[in-house]
Amino acid sequence: MSTTDDTYSVTAGSSCVKQLSLKEKWWHILDTWKIGIIPLPLFAMAGLLIAIDCLDGKLPSDIVVMVATLAFFGFACGEFGKRLPFIGKMGAAAICATFIPSALVYYGLLPDVVVESTTKFYKSTNILYLYICCIIVGSIMSMDRKVLIQGFMRIFFPMLCGEVVGMLVGMGVGLALGMEPFQIFFFLILPIMAGGVGEGAIPLSIGYATLLHMDQGVALGRILPIVMLGSLTAIVISGSLNQLGKRYPHLTGEGQLMPSAKNATTESNTPTVASGKTDVTTIASGALLAVLLYMVGMLLHKLIGLPAPVGMLFAAVGLKLAHGVSPRLLEGSQVVYKFFQTSVTYPILFAVGVAITPWNELVAAFTISNLLVIVSTVAALVTTGFFVGKKIGMHPIDVAIVSCCQSGQGGTGDVAILTAGNRMQLMPFAQIATRIGGAINVSVALLVLGNFLV
């Protein structure tokens, strides 16, 4: 309460004091009782308004209504996951925010109008890419330049070692279970490391359709569930690594790959987000910077075929290294990054679960042999990244979480994995692992397969 209010409450009658006390209680409820980031009264109000719209048989898919809808369902699923015993600390929030909506859609428990509006909004706006570009640009702009260079130069070695060991372990487990080597590698191990759906599973299914003379839909139906199970495994491992870091703090940089970054996450002449001096225009400029850099990535994709998020990543790194952004604009980018990290993650995951995560295909792939190969492959990949990262002087837990993203479901998988591991600052490196690593794996594997069949 302000001094003026306190003075008034003393000089006024007892009824005014009681009224002020009720107001304070109401403010306390708004400030402390929350579902995710949403105050409980506003959460209840959102649910009521959404229900009224659904009763009319039509839920508008415009951005105003969808912000409330995705926030309501996304934070509800995330909060449920956080409160689960034991697994709540191992990434269950990200898992629940993604897979509970998928199950609700499959079993018809989510109103059709919500499903239709969410799917239309997600696919028409490409909001995932807005999220990723703001996260990538903000995290890059918050890094120390020297650490940024060292991190990008060193991360490739543990990634490469992890992939080699993961493939060998996965093949060994599959052969021990009596599975065919061709099936193990091309329909289990490779989809795990293909880089997601758009850049991995779909190109892989096209290649298989051409080389193996099979229908692309059949190939994609066999690949897609493995991609999702690999991502699910990586989410659980990432959450476990986060808990390991809390127990053994010396093994983690809490989002920094290099030990030298522990006390220098920003340039020495760059103000921090906590300074409280960032004005609205600076924040808006930071958001526009992220969008423009993504447009640069789109242009690079048209010119040289580089995935837009990777092109944007390289452009942001170049801008950072060239001191092309002022300290004030850097601070604006960091605020935008924090906003998207805390406020948009779970709504995005809910939309992903509703729009592009087929529950029936995921369940169909849940065979013991498939699970053993998938879990052993991802675990070996991540464990190798952990120990190789430690050997070359990097924070092993943070390197291992980036390694998890090598098994992620593209950009959506990176979001879920880094959310489970509480390491959203690693998004630039996660994109390298997913986009570039996946593209290389798919290209080399199809080249080998083509030569093998000739």
Short mmCIF file of N, CA, C and O in Angstrom, two decimals, residues 68-181:
data_model
loop_
_atom_site.label_atom_id
_atom_site.label_comp_id
_atom_site.label_asym_id
_atom_site.label_seq_id
_atom_site.Cartn_x
_atom_site.Cartn_y
_atom_site.Cartn_z
N ALA A 68 -5.93 -15.99 -25.11
CA ALA A 68 -6.57 -16.45 -23.87
C ALA A 68 -6.76 -17.96 -23.86
O ALA A 68 -6.53 -18.63 -22.84
N THR A 69 -7.14 -18.54 -25.00
CA THR A 69 -7.40 -19.98 -25.07
C THR A 69 -6.13 -20.79 -24.85
O THR A 69 -6.09 -21.72 -24.05
N LEU A 70 -5.06 -20.43 -25.59
CA LEU A 70 -3.81 -21.17 -25.46
C LEU A 70 -3.20 -20.99 -24.07
O LEU A 70 -2.64 -21.93 -23.50
N ALA A 71 -3.32 -19.78 -23.51
CA ALA A 71 -2.80 -19.55 -22.16
C ALA A 71 -3.56 -20.38 -21.14
O ALA A 71 -2.97 -21.00 -20.25
N PHE A 72 -4.88 -20.43 -21.25
CA PHE A 72 -5.71 -21.17 -20.30
C PHE A 72 -5.35 -22.66 -20.31
O PHE A 72 -5.02 -23.25 -19.28
N PHE A 73 -5.39 -23.27 -21.48
CA PHE A 73 -5.13 -24.71 -21.56
C PHE A 73 -3.65 -25.04 -21.37
O PHE A 73 -3.30 -26.03 -20.72
N GLY A 74 -2.77 -24.21 -21.94
CA GLY A 74 -1.34 -24.49 -21.84
C GLY A 74 -0.83 -24.45 -20.42
O GLY A 74 -0.13 -25.37 -19.96
N PHE A 75 -1.18 -23.40 -19.68
CA PHE A 75 -0.71 -23.29 -18.30
C PHE A 75 -1.42 -24.30 -17.38
O PHE A 75 -0.84 -24.75 -16.40
N ALA A 76 -2.65 -24.67 -17.71
CA ALA A 76 -3.34 -25.69 -16.93
C ALA A 76 -2.61 -27.03 -17.05
O ALA A 76 -2.36 -27.71 -16.05
N CYS A 77 -2.26 -27.41 -18.27
CA CYS A 77 -1.53 -28.67 -18.49
C CYS A 77 -0.14 -28.62 -17.87
O CYS A 77 0.32 -29.59 -17.25
N GLY A 78 0.54 -27.48 -18.03
CA GLY A 78 1.87 -27.34 -17.44
C GLY A 78 1.85 -27.40 -15.93
O GLY A 78 2.70 -28.04 -15.30
N GLU A 79 0.86 -26.74 -15.32
CA GLU A 79 0.74 -26.75 -13.86
C GLU A 79 0.45 -28.16 -13.36
O GLU A 79 0.98 -28.59 -12.32
N PHE A 80 -0.39 -28.89 -14.07
CA PHE A 80 -0.68 -30.28 -13.70
C PHE A 80 0.61 -31.11 -13.71
O PHE A 80 0.87 -31.89 -12.78
N GLY A 81 1.42 -30.94 -14.77
CA GLY A 81 2.68 -31.68 -14.84
C GLY A 81 3.65 -31.33 -13.74
O GLY A 81 4.32 -32.20 -13.18
N LYS A 82 3.72 -30.04 -13.41
CA LYS A 82 4.63 -29.61 -12.35
C LYS A 82 4.28 -30.21 -10.99
O LYS A 82 5.15 -30.45 -10.15
N ARG A 83 2.99 -30.46 -10.75
CA ARG A 83 2.53 -30.93 -9.44
C ARG A 83 2.52 -32.45 -9.32
O ARG A 83 2.16 -32.98 -8.28
N LEU A 84 2.89 -33.15 -10.39
CA LEU A 84 2.96 -34.61 -10.29
C LEU A 84 4.12 -35.01 -9.39
O LEU A 84 5.21 -34.44 -9.48
N PRO A 85 3.92 -35.98 -8.50
CA PRO A 85 5.00 -36.40 -7.61
C PRO A 85 6.16 -37.01 -8.40
O PRO A 85 5.95 -37.74 -9.37
N PHE A 86 7.36 -36.70 -7.99
CA PHE A 86 8.61 -37.21 -8.53
C PHE A 86 8.85 -36.74 -9.97
O PHE A 86 9.79 -36.00 -10.23
N ILE A 87 8.03 -37.19 -10.92
CA ILE A 87 8.28 -36.85 -12.32
C ILE A 87 7.99 -35.38 -12.62
O ILE A 87 8.36 -34.88 -13.67
N GLY A 88 7.33 -34.70 -11.70
CA GLY A 88 7.08 -33.27 -11.88
C GLY A 88 8.36 -32.48 -11.98
O GLY A 88 8.40 -31.41 -12.59
N LYS A 89 9.45 -32.99 -11.40
CA LYS A 89 10.74 -32.32 -11.45
C LYS A 89 11.61 -32.84 -12.59
O LYS A 89 12.78 -32.46 -12.70
N MET A 90 11.08 -33.73 -13.41
CA MET A 90 11.87 -34.35 -14.47
C MET A 90 11.31 -34.01 -15.85
O MET A 90 11.39 -34.81 -16.78
N GLY A 91 10.72 -32.84 -15.98
CA GLY A 91 10.22 -32.42 -17.28
C GLY A 91 8.78 -32.77 -17.56
O GLY A 91 8.32 -32.66 -18.70
N ALA A 92 8.03 -33.19 -16.53
CA ALA A 92 6.64 -33.59 -16.75
C ALA A 92 5.78 -32.43 -17.22
O ALA A 92 4.79 -32.64 -17.93
N ALA A 93 6.12 -31.20 -16.84
CA ALA A 93 5.31 -30.04 -17.25
C ALA A 93 5.32 -29.90 -18.77
O ALA A 93 4.27 -29.72 -19.40
N ALA A 94 6.50 -29.99 -19.38
CA ALA A 94 6.59 -29.88 -20.84
C ALA A 94 5.92 -31.07 -21.52
O ALA A 94 5.26 -30.91 -22.55
N ILE A 95 6.07 -32.26 -20.94
CA ILE A 95 5.45 -33.45 -21.51
C ILE A 95 3.93 -33.33 -21.46
O ILE A 95 3.23 -33.60 -22.45
N CYS A 96 3.41 -32.93 -20.31
CA CYS A 96 1.95 -32.81 -20.16
C CYS A 96 1.38 -31.72 -21.06
O CYS A 96 0.30 -31.88 -21.64
N ALA A 97 2.10 -30.60 -21.18
CA ALA A 97 1.62 -29.50 -22.01
C ALA A 97 1.54 -29.89 -23.48
O ALA A 97 0.76 -29.32 -24.25
N THR A 98 2.34 -30.89 -23.89
CA THR A 98 2.36 -31.32 -25.28
C THR A 98 1.45 -32.52 -25.54
O THR A 98 0.67 -32.54 -26.49
N PHE A 99 1.54 -33.53 -24.66
CA PHE A 99 0.90 -34.81 -24.96
C PHE A 99 -0.49 -34.96 -24.35
O PHE A 99 -1.30 -35.73 -24.86
N ILE A 100 -0.80 -34.26 -23.27
CA ILE A 100 -2.18 -34.29 -22.77
C ILE A 100 -3.16 -33.72 -23.80
O ILE A 100 -4.20 -34.33 -24.08
N PRO A 101 -2.86 -32.55 -24.42
CA PRO A 101 -3.76 -32.06 -25.47
C PRO A 101 -3.92 -33.06 -26.63
O PRO A 101 -5.02 -33.21 -27.15
N SER A 102 -2.82 -33.71 -27.01
CA SER A 102 -2.89 -34.69 -28.08
C SER A 102 -3.84 -35.83 -27.72
O SER A 102 -4.67 -36.26 -28.54
N ALA A 103 -3.74 -36.32 -26.48
CA ALA A 103 -4.63 -37.40 -26.03
C ALA A 103 -6.07 -36.91 -25.95
O ALA A 103 -7.00 -37.64 -26.32
N LEU A 104 -6.29 -35.68 -25.47
CA LEU A 104 -7.64 -35.14 -25.37
C LEU A 104 -8.30 -35.03 -26.74
O LEU A 104 -9.49 -35.30 -26.90
N VAL A 105 -7.50 -34.65 -27.74
CA VAL A 105 -8.04 -34.56 -29.10
C VAL A 105 -8.42 -35.95 -29.60
O VAL A 105 -9.50 -36.16 -30.15
N TYR A 106 -7.55 -36.92 -29.40
CA TYR A 106 -7.78 -38.27 -29.92
C TYR A 106 -9.02 -38.91 -29.29
O TYR A 106 -9.81 -39.56 -29.97
N TYR A 107 -9.18 -38.72 -27.99
CA TYR A 107 -10.31 -39.34 -27.29
C TYR A 107 -11.56 -38.47 -27.30
O TYR A 107 -12.56 -38.80 -26.65
N GLY A 108 -11.53 -37.35 -28.00
CA GLY A 108 -12.70 -36.50 -28.15
C GLY A 108 -13.10 -35.75 -26.90
O GLY A 108 -14.27 -35.38 -26.74
N LEU A 109 -12.14 -35.52 -25.99
CA LEU A 109 -12.44 -34.85 -24.72
C LEU A 109 -12.23 -33.34 -24.79
O LEU A 109 -12.60 -32.62 -23.86
N LEU A 110 -11.64 -32.88 -25.88
CA LEU A 110 -11.46 -31.44 -26.08
C LEU A 110 -12.50 -30.99 -27.10
O LEU A 110 -12.66 -31.62 -28.15
N PRO A 111 -13.26 -29.93 -26.80
CA PRO A 111 -14.31 -29.50 -27.74
C PRO A 111 -13.78 -29.30 -29.15
O PRO A 111 -12.68 -28.77 -29.34
N ASP A 112 -14.55 -29.73 -30.12
CA ASP A 112 -14.13 -29.63 -31.52
C ASP A 112 -13.82 -28.20 -31.92
O ASP A 112 -12.90 -27.95 -32.72
N VAL A 113 -14.58 -27.24 -31.38
CA VAL A 113 -14.34 -25.85 -31.77
C VAL A 113 -12.97 -25.37 -31.28
O VAL A 113 -12.30 -24.58 -31.95
N VAL A 114 -12.53 -25.87 -30.12
CA VAL A 114 -11.21 -25.52 -29.61
C VAL A 114 -10.13 -26.13 -30.50
O VAL A 114 -9.13 -25.47 -30.84
N VAL A 115 -10.32 -27.39 -30.88
CA VAL A 115 -9.35 -28.07 -31.75
C VAL A 115 -9.24 -27.36 -33.09
O VAL A 115 -8.13 -27.08 -33.58
N GLU A 116 -10.37 -27.05 -33.69
CA GLU A 116 -10.37 -26.42 -35.01
C GLU A 116 -9.73 -25.03 -34.97
O GLU A 116 -8.90 -24.69 -35.82
N SER A 117 -10.10 -24.25 -33.97
CA SER A 117 -9.56 -22.89 -33.88
C SER A 117 -8.07 -22.90 -33.57
O SER A 117 -7.31 -22.12 -34.14
N THR A 118 -7.65 -23.78 -32.66
CA THR A 118 -6.24 -23.86 -32.31
C THR A 118 -5.40 -24.30 -33.50
O THR A 118 -4.34 -23.72 -33.78
N THR A 119 -5.87 -25.32 -34.20
CA THR A 119 -5.14 -25.82 -35.37
C THR A 119 -5.04 -24.75 -36.46
O THR A 119 -3.96 -24.54 -37.05
N LYS A 120 -6.14 -24.07 -36.72
CA LYS A 120 -6.14 -23.01 -37.73
C LYS A 120 -5.19 -21.88 -37.35
O LYS A 120 -4.41 -21.39 -38.18
N PHE A 121 -5.24 -21.47 -36.10
CA PHE A 121 -4.38 -20.38 -35.63
C PHE A 121 -2.91 -20.78 -35.72
O PHE A 121 -2.07 -20.01 -36.21
N TYR A 122 -2.58 -21.98 -35.25
CA TYR A 122 -1.18 -22.43 -35.23
C TYR A 122 -0.61 -22.52 -36.65
O TYR A 122 0.51 -22.06 -36.90
N LYS A 123 -1.37 -23.09 -37.56
CA LYS A 123 -0.85 -23.32 -38.91
C LYS A 123 -0.87 -22.06 -39.77
O LYS A 123 -0.05 -21.93 -40.68
N SER A 124 -1.76 -21.14 -39.47
CA SER A 124 -1.85 -19.93 -40.31
C SER A 124 -0.91 -18.83 -39.86
O SER A 124 -0.52 -17.98 -40.66
N THR A 125 -0.52 -18.84 -38.58
CA THR A 125 0.31 -17.75 -38.07
C THR A 125 1.79 -18.09 -37.98
O THR A 125 2.63 -17.20 -37.87
N ASN A 126 2.14 -19.41 -37.99
CA ASN A 126 3.54 -19.81 -37.76
C ASN A 126 4.09 -19.20 -36.48
O ASN A 126 5.24 -18.75 -36.43
N ILE A 127 3.27 -19.19 -35.45
CA ILE A 127 3.68 -18.54 -34.20
C ILE A 127 4.88 -19.23 -33.57
O ILE A 127 5.65 -18.61 -32.83
N LEU A 128 5.10 -20.51 -33.87
CA LEU A 128 6.27 -21.20 -33.34
C LEU A 128 7.56 -20.50 -33.77
O LEU A 128 8.51 -20.37 -32.99
N TYR A 129 7.60 -20.03 -35.01
CA TYR A 129 8.81 -19.39 -35.51
C TYR A 129 9.02 -18.01 -34.89
O TYR A 129 10.16 -17.58 -34.70
N LEU A 130 7.94 -17.31 -34.57
CA LEU A 130 8.08 -16.05 -33.83
C LEU A 130 8.69 -16.34 -32.47
O LEU A 130 9.59 -15.63 -32.01
N TYR A 131 8.21 -17.40 -31.82
CA TYR A 131 8.74 -17.79 -30.51
C TYR A 131 10.22 -18.12 -30.61
O TYR A 131 11.04 -17.62 -29.83
N ILE A 132 10.58 -18.96 -31.57
CA ILE A 132 11.97 -19.40 -31.69
C ILE A 132 12.90 -18.24 -32.02
O ILE A 132 14.00 -18.13 -31.46
N CYS A 133 12.47 -17.34 -32.91
CA CYS A 133 13.36 -16.24 -33.27
C CYS A 133 13.59 -15.30 -32.09
O CYS A 133 14.71 -14.83 -31.89
N CYS A 134 12.58 -15.05 -31.29
CA CYS A 134 12.76 -14.18 -30.12
C CYS A 134 13.64 -14.85 -29.07
O CYS A 134 14.46 -14.19 -28.41
N ILE A 135 13.50 -16.16 -28.91
CA ILE A 135 14.34 -16.89 -27.96
C ILE A 135 15.79 -16.92 -28.43
O ILE A 135 16.73 -16.67 -27.66
N ILE A 136 16.01 -17.24 -29.71
CA ILE A 136 17.38 -17.33 -30.23
C ILE A 136 18.09 -15.99 -30.17
O ILE A 136 19.21 -15.88 -29.65
N VAL A 137 17.45 -14.94 -30.69
CA VAL A 137 18.09 -13.63 -30.72
C VAL A 137 18.36 -13.12 -29.30
O VAL A 137 19.45 -12.63 -29.00
N GLY A 138 17.38 -13.28 -28.41
CA GLY A 138 17.58 -12.82 -27.03
C GLY A 138 18.70 -13.56 -26.32
O GLY A 138 19.50 -12.95 -25.60
N SER A 139 18.79 -14.87 -26.53
CA SER A 139 19.83 -15.64 -25.84
C SER A 139 21.21 -15.33 -26.42
O SER A 139 22.19 -15.24 -25.67
N ILE A 140 21.29 -15.14 -27.73
CA ILE A 140 22.59 -14.79 -28.33
C ILE A 140 23.03 -13.41 -27.87
O ILE A 140 24.21 -13.21 -27.52
N MET A 141 22.11 -12.47 -27.84
CA MET A 141 22.47 -11.11 -27.44
C MET A 141 22.88 -11.02 -25.97
O MET A 141 23.53 -10.06 -25.56
N SER A 142 22.49 -12.01 -25.16
CA SER A 142 22.85 -11.98 -23.74
C SER A 142 24.18 -12.68 -23.45
O SER A 142 24.65 -12.66 -22.33
N MET A 143 24.78 -13.30 -24.48
CA MET A 143 26.02 -14.04 -24.27
C MET A 143 27.24 -13.14 -24.38
O MET A 143 27.26 -12.17 -25.13
N ASP A 144 28.28 -13.51 -23.66
CA ASP A 144 29.58 -12.88 -23.81
C ASP A 144 30.16 -13.28 -25.16
O ASP A 144 30.07 -14.43 -25.58
N ARG A 145 30.76 -12.34 -25.89
CA ARG A 145 31.23 -12.61 -27.25
C ARG A 145 32.26 -13.74 -27.29
O ARG A 145 32.20 -14.63 -28.14
N LYS A 146 33.21 -13.71 -26.37
CA LYS A 146 34.26 -14.74 -26.36
C LYS A 146 33.67 -16.11 -26.08
O LYS A 146 34.02 -17.11 -26.73
N VAL A 147 32.74 -16.16 -25.15
CA VAL A 147 32.10 -17.43 -24.81
C VAL A 147 31.26 -17.93 -25.97
O VAL A 147 31.18 -19.13 -26.25
N LEU A 148 30.62 -17.00 -26.68
CA LEU A 148 29.80 -17.37 -27.84
C LEU A 148 30.66 -18.06 -28.89
O LEU A 148 30.28 -19.12 -29.43
N ILE A 149 31.81 -17.49 -29.18
CA ILE A 149 32.72 -18.09 -30.16
C ILE A 149 33.20 -19.46 -29.70
O ILE A 149 33.16 -20.44 -30.46
N GLN A 150 33.65 -19.54 -28.46
CA GLN A 150 34.16 -20.81 -27.94
C GLN A 150 33.09 -21.89 -27.92
O GLN A 150 33.34 -23.05 -28.24
N GLY A 151 31.87 -21.48 -27.54
CA GLY A 151 30.78 -22.45 -27.47
C GLY A 151 30.46 -23.05 -28.82
O GLY A 151 30.31 -24.27 -28.95
N PHE A 152 30.36 -22.21 -29.86
CA PHE A 152 30.04 -22.71 -31.20
C PHE A 152 31.19 -23.54 -31.77
O PHE A 152 30.95 -24.50 -32.51
N MET A 153 32.43 -23.21 -31.42
CA MET A 153 33.55 -23.97 -31.94
C MET A 153 33.67 -25.33 -31.29
O MET A 153 34.05 -26.32 -31.93
N ARG A 154 33.32 -25.43 -30.01
CA ARG A 154 33.53 -26.68 -29.27
C ARG A 154 32.34 -27.62 -29.29
O ARG A 154 32.51 -28.82 -29.10
N ILE A 155 31.13 -27.12 -29.49
CA ILE A 155 29.95 -27.95 -29.31
C ILE A 155 29.85 -29.05 -30.36
O ILE A 155 29.24 -30.10 -30.13
N PHE A 156 30.48 -28.86 -31.53
CA PHE A 156 30.35 -29.85 -32.59
C PHE A 156 31.01 -31.18 -32.23
O PHE A 156 30.54 -32.24 -32.65
N PHE A 157 32.10 -31.14 -31.49
CA PHE A 157 32.82 -32.38 -31.18
C PHE A 157 32.00 -33.32 -30.29
O PHE A 157 31.84 -34.50 -30.63
N PRO A 158 31.47 -32.85 -29.15
CA PRO A 158 30.62 -33.77 -28.37
C PRO A 158 29.37 -34.21 -29.12
O PRO A 158 28.89 -35.33 -28.93
N MET A 159 28.83 -33.34 -30.00
CA MET A 159 27.67 -33.74 -30.79
C MET A 159 28.02 -34.89 -31.72
O MET A 159 27.27 -35.88 -31.84
N LEU A 160 29.16 -34.79 -32.40
CA LEU A 160 29.59 -35.84 -33.33
C LEU A 160 29.87 -37.15 -32.60
O LEU A 160 29.41 -38.22 -33.03
N CYS A 161 30.59 -37.05 -31.49
CA CYS A 161 30.88 -38.25 -30.71
C CYS A 161 29.60 -38.91 -30.20
O CYS A 161 29.46 -40.14 -30.22
N GLY A 162 28.65 -38.09 -29.76
CA GLY A 162 27.39 -38.61 -29.25
C GLY A 162 26.62 -39.36 -30.32
O GLY A 162 26.04 -40.43 -30.05
N GLU A 163 26.59 -38.82 -31.53
CA GLU A 163 25.86 -39.49 -32.61
C GLU A 163 26.48 -40.83 -32.96
O GLU A 163 25.77 -41.83 -33.16
N VAL A 164 27.81 -40.88 -33.03
CA VAL A 164 28.49 -42.14 -33.37
C VAL A 164 28.22 -43.20 -32.31
O VAL A 164 27.83 -44.34 -32.62
N VAL A 165 28.40 -42.83 -31.04
CA VAL A 165 28.18 -43.79 -29.96
C VAL A 165 26.71 -44.19 -29.88
O VAL A 165 26.37 -45.36 -29.68
N GLY A 166 25.80 -43.21 -30.04
CA GLY A 166 24.38 -43.52 -29.99
C GLY A 166 23.97 -44.51 -31.07
O GLY A 166 23.19 -45.44 -30.81
N MET A 167 24.49 -44.32 -32.28
CA MET A 167 24.18 -45.25 -33.36
C MET A 167 24.70 -46.65 -33.06
O MET A 167 24.00 -47.65 -33.27
N LEU A 168 25.92 -46.74 -32.56
CA LEU A 168 26.51 -48.05 -32.27
C LEU A 168 25.74 -48.76 -31.16
O LEU A 168 25.45 -49.96 -31.26
N VAL A 169 25.40 -48.03 -30.11
CA VAL A 169 24.66 -48.65 -28.99
C VAL A 169 23.27 -49.07 -29.45
O VAL A 169 22.80 -50.17 -29.13
N GLY A 170 22.59 -48.19 -30.19
CA GLY A 170 21.26 -48.54 -30.69
C GLY A 170 21.28 -49.77 -31.57
O GLY A 170 20.41 -50.65 -31.46
N MET A 171 22.28 -49.86 -32.46
CA MET A 171 22.41 -51.04 -33.31
C MET A 171 22.66 -52.28 -32.47
O MET A 171 22.07 -53.34 -32.72
N GLY A 172 23.52 -52.15 -31.47
CA GLY A 172 23.84 -53.30 -30.62
C GLY A 172 22.62 -53.81 -29.87
O GLY A 172 22.37 -55.02 -29.81
N VAL A 173 21.82 -52.89 -29.32
CA VAL A 173 20.61 -53.28 -28.59
C VAL A 173 19.60 -53.93 -29.54
O VAL A 173 18.99 -54.96 -29.23
N GLY A 174 19.42 -53.33 -30.71
CA GLY A 174 18.48 -53.88 -31.69
C GLY A 174 18.87 -55.27 -32.14
O GLY A 174 18.02 -56.17 -32.24
N LEU A 175 20.16 -55.47 -32.42
CA LEU A 175 20.63 -56.80 -32.85
C LEU A 175 20.46 -57.82 -31.73
O LEU A 175 20.11 -58.98 -31.99
N ALA A 176 20.71 -57.39 -30.49
CA ALA A 176 20.53 -58.31 -29.35
C ALA A 176 19.07 -58.73 -29.19
O ALA A 176 18.78 -59.83 -28.69
N LEU A 177 18.15 -57.87 -29.64
CA LEU A 177 16.72 -58.20 -29.57
C LEU A 177 16.24 -58.97 -30.79
O LEU A 177 15.05 -59.28 -30.90
N GLY A 178 17.16 -59.26 -31.71
CA GLY A 178 16.80 -60.06 -32.88
C GLY A 178 16.17 -59.27 -34.01
O GLY A 178 15.55 -59.85 -34.90
N MET A 179 16.32 -57.96 -34.02
CA MET A 179 15.75 -57.13 -35.08
C MET A 179 16.68 -57.07 -36.28
O MET A 179 17.90 -57.30 -36.17
N GLU A 180 16.14 -56.74 -37.44
CA GLU A 180 16.94 -56.65 -38.66
C GLU A 180 17.77 -55.37 -38.66
O GLU A 180 17.26 -54.29 -38.32
N PRO A 181 19.05 -55.46 -39.05
CA PRO A 181 19.91 -54.26 -39.05
C PRO A 181 19.35 -53.11 -39.88
O PRO A 181 19.43 -51.95 -39.47
#
